[in-house]
Short mmCIF file of C-alpha atoms in Angstrom, two decimals:
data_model
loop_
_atom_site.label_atom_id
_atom_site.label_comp_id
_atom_site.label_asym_id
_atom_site.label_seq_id
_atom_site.Cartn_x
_atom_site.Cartn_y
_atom_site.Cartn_z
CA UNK A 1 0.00 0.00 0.00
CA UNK A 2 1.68 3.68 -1.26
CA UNK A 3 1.44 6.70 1.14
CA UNK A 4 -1.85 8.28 -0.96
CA UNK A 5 -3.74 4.75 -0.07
CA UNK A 6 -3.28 5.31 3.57
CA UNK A 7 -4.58 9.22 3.24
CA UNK A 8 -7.04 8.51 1.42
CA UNK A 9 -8.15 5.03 1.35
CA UNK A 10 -9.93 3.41 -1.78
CA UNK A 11 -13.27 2.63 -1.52
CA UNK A 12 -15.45 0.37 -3.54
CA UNK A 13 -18.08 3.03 -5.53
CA UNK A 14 -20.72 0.89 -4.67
CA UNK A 15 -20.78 -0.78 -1.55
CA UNK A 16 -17.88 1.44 0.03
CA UNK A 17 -15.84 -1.31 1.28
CA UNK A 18 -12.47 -0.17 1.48
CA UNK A 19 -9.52 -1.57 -0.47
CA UNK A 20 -10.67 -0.78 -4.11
CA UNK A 21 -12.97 1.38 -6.06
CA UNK A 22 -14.90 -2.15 -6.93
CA UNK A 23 -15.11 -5.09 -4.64
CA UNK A 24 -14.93 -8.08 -5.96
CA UNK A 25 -18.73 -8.77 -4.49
CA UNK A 26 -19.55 -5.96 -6.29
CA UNK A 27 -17.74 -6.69 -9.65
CA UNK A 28 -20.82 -9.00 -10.77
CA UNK A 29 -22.18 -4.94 -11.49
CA UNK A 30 -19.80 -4.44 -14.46
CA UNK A 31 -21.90 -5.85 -17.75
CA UNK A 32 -20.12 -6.48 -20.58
CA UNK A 33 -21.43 -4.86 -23.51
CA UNK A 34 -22.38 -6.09 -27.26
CA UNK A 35 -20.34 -4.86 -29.74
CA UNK A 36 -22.36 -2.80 -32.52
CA UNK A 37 -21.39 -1.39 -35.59
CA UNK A 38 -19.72 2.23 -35.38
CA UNK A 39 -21.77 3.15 -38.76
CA UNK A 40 -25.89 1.65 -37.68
CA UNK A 41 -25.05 1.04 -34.76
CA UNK A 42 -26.80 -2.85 -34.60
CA UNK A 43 -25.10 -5.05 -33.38
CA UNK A 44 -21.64 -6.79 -35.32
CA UNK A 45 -20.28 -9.27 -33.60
CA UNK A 46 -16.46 -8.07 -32.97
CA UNK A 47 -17.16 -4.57 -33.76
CA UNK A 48 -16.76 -3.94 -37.41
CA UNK A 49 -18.84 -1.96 -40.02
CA UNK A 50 -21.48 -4.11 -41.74
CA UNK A 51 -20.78 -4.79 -45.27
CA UNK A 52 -23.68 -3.18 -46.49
CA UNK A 53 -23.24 0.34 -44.05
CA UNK A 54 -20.93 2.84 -46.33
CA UNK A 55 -20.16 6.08 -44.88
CA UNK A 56 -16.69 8.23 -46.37
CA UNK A 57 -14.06 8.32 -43.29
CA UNK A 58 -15.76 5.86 -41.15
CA UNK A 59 -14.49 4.31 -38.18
CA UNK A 60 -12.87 0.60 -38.89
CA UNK A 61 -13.85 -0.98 -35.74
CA UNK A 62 -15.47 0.27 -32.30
CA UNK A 63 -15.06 -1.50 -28.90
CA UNK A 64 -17.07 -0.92 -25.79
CA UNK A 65 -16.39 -2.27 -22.97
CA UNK A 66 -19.30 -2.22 -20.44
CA UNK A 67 -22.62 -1.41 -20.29
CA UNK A 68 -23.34 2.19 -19.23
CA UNK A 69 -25.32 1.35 -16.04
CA UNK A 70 -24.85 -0.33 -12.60
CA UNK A 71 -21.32 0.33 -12.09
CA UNK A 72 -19.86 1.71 -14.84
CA UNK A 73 -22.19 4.46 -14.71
CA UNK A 74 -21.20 4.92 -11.34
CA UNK A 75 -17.30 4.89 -12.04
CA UNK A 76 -17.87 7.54 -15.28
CA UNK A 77 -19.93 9.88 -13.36
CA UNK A 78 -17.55 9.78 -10.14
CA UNK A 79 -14.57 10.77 -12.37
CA UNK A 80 -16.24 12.96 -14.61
CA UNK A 81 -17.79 14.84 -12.13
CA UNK A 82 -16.02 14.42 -8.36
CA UNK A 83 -12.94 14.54 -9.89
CA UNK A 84 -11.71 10.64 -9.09
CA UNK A 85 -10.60 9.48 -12.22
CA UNK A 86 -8.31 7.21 -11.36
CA UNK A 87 -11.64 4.93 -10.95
CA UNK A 88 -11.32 4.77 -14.52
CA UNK A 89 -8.77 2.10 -14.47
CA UNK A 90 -11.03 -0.11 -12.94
CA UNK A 91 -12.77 -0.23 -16.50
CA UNK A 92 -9.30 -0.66 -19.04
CA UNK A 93 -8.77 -3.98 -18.70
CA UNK A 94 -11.30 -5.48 -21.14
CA UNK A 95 -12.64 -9.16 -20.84
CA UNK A 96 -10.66 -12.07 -22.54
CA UNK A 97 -13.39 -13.41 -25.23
CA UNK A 98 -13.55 -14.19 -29.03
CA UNK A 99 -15.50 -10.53 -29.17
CA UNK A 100 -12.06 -8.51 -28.92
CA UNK A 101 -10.58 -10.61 -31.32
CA UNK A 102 -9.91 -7.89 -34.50
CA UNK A 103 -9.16 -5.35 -31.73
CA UNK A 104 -6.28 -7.05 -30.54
CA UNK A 105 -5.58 -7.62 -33.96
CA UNK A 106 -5.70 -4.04 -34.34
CA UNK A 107 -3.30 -3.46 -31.50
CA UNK A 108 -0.81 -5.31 -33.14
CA UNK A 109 0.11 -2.93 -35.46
CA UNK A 110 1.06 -0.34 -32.74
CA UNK A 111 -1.49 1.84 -33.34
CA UNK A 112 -0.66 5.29 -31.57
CA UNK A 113 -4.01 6.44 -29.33
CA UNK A 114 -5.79 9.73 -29.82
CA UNK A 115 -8.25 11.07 -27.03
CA UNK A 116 -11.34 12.89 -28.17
CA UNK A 117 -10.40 16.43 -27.40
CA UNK A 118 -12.68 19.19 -24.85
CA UNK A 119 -13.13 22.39 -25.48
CA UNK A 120 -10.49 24.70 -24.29
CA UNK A 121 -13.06 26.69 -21.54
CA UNK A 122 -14.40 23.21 -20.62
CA UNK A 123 -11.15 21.85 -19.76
CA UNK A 124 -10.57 24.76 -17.95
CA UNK A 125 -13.43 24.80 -16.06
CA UNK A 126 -13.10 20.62 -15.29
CA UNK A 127 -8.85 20.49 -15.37
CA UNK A 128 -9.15 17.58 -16.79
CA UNK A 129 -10.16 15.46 -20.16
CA UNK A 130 -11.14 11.92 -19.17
CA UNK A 131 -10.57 11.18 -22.33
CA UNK A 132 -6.53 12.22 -21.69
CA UNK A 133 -6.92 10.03 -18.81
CA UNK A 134 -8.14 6.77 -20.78
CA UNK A 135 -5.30 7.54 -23.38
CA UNK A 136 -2.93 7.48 -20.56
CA UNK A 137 -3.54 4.74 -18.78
CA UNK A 138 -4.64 2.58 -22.21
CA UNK A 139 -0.71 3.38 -23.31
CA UNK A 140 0.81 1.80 -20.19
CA UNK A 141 -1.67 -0.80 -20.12
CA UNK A 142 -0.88 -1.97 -23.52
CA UNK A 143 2.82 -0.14 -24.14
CA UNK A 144 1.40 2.16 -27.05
CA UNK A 145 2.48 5.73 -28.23
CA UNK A 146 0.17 8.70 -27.97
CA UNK A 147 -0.47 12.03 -29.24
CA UNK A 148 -3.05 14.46 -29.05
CA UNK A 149 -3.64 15.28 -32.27
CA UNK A 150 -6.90 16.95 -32.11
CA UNK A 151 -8.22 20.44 -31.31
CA UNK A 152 -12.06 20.96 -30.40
CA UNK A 153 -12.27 24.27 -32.01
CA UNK A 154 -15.94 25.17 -30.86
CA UNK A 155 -17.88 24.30 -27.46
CA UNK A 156 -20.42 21.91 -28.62
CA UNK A 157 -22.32 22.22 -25.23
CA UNK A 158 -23.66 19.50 -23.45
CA UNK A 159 -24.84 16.28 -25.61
CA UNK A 160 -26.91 14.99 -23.22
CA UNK A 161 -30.33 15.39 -24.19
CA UNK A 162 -29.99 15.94 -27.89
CA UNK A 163 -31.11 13.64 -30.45
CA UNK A 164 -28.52 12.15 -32.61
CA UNK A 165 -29.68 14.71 -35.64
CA UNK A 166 -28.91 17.44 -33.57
CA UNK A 167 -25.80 15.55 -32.10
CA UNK A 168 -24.16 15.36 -35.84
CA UNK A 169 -25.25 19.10 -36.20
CA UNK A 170 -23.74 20.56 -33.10
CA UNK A 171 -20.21 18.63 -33.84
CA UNK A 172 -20.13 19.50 -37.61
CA UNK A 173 -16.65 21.20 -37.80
CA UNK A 174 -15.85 20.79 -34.60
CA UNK A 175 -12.61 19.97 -34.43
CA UNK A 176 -9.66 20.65 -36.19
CA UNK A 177 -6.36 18.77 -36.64
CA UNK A 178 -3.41 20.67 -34.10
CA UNK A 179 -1.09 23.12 -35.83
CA UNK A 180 2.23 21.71 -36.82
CA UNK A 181 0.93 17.81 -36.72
CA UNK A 182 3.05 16.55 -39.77
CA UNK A 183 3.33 12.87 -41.21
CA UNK A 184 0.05 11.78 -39.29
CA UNK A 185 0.26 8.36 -38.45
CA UNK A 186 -1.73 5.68 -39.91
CA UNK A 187 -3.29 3.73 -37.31
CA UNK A 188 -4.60 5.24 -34.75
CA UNK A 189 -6.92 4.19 -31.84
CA UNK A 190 -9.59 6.67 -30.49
CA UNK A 191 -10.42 7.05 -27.29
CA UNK A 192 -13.21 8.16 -25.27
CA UNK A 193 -15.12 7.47 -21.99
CA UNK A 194 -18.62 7.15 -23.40
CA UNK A 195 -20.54 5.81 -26.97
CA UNK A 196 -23.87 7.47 -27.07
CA UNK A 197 -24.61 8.16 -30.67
CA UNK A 198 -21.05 8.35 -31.77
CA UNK A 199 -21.40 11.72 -33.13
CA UNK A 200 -18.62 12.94 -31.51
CA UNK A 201 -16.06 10.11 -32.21
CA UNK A 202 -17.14 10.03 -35.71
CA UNK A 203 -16.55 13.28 -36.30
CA UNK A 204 -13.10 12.94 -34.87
CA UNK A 205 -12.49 10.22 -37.09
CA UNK A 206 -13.38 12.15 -40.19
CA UNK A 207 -10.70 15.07 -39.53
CA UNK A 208 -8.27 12.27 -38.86
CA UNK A 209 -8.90 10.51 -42.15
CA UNK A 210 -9.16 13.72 -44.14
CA UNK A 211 -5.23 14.23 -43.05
CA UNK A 212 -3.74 10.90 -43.70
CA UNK A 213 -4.68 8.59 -41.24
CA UNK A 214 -5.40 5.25 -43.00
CA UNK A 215 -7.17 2.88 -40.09
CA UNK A 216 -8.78 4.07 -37.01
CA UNK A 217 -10.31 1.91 -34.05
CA UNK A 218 -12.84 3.04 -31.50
CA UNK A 219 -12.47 2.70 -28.28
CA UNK A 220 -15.20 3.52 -25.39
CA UNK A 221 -15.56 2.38 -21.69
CA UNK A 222 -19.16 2.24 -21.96
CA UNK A 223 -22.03 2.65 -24.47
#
């Protein structure tokens, strides 16, 4: 146990039994989620675009982890908004089956990881980006490069109750690639904390494509 452990001692975000942010009574609360397709968004088995779904700079794959409920929800919201987001490395590790197959696949080709930008006043207000968080702890998890190659260069305001129409609307140029990013790398893995309609991440995947990047993988905690 490190000195920050004894000052202030983890607690699971459910049950608040000390030792970790989730118990392992309470770990039957994560749900693994179905994979869907980044472009309809049905369901597709490991993640990939349906054949028959054709949109120009689309994502090549999308993982999400967990369900966004029960304790997921609970881990999100508690870094997102009390300012714990180390809880968010209670959600990295992702589960061992034959779903993840083309993402590890995907992995192998070192693919350096991209978080989904906030807007500058946003991050001020917050002083964080969860999304700079997941990068971080996805490239020691997994020994990957990363680079923040993106620039949110309006405040979309809060997504939350908007339908997916006025989602793809409000992020229409909404982020631009960072000044002086030359030779963009060609594999690159997205990251964010939370799928919704993946208006956001799609759009960030279009600016990416537009300057060079060739394959591009999704990844979410929760959907």
């Amino acid at each position: 146990m490190n000195l920050l452990d004894l000052i202030w001692p983890k607690k699971c975000v459910n049950c608040g039994r000390l030792g970790s942010y989730v118990c392992d009574s309470c770990k039957v609360g994560l749900w693994e989620e179905e994979q869907i397709c980044p472009i309809c968004t049905r369901n597709s088995r490991y993640g990939l675009p349906h054949k028959y779904c054709h949109v120009a700079y689309r994502l090549d794959g999308l993982t999400c982890l967990w369900s966004y409920e029960g304790i997921a929800k609970k881990i999100i919201k508690k870094a997102k908004y009390k300012y714990f987001y180390d809880t968010l490395g209670e959600l990295i590790n992702f589960p061992g089956g034959e779903e993840y197959f083309y993402l590890r696949k995907f992995l192998e080709n070192r693919p350096v990881v991209v978080p989904v930008p906030l807007y500058e006043k946003r991050y001020r207000e917050r002083g964080f980006n969860q999304a700079e968080i997941i990068a971080d702890l996805v490239t020691r998890l997994w020994g990957l490069g990363s680079s923040e190659l993106l620039i949110r260069a309006k405040d979309t305001g809060h997504q939350t109750n908007r339908s997916r129409e006025e989602r793809l609307r409000a992020v229409d140029g909404a982020f631009v690639l960072k000044p002086r990013t030359y030779n963009l790398v060609s594999s690159v893995l997205l990251v964010d904390d939370v799928w919704t309609t993946g208006a956001t991440m799609g759009e960030c995947c279009k600016i990416l494509k537009q300057n060079g990047a060739r394959k591009i993988w999704g990844l979410v905690l929760a959907r």
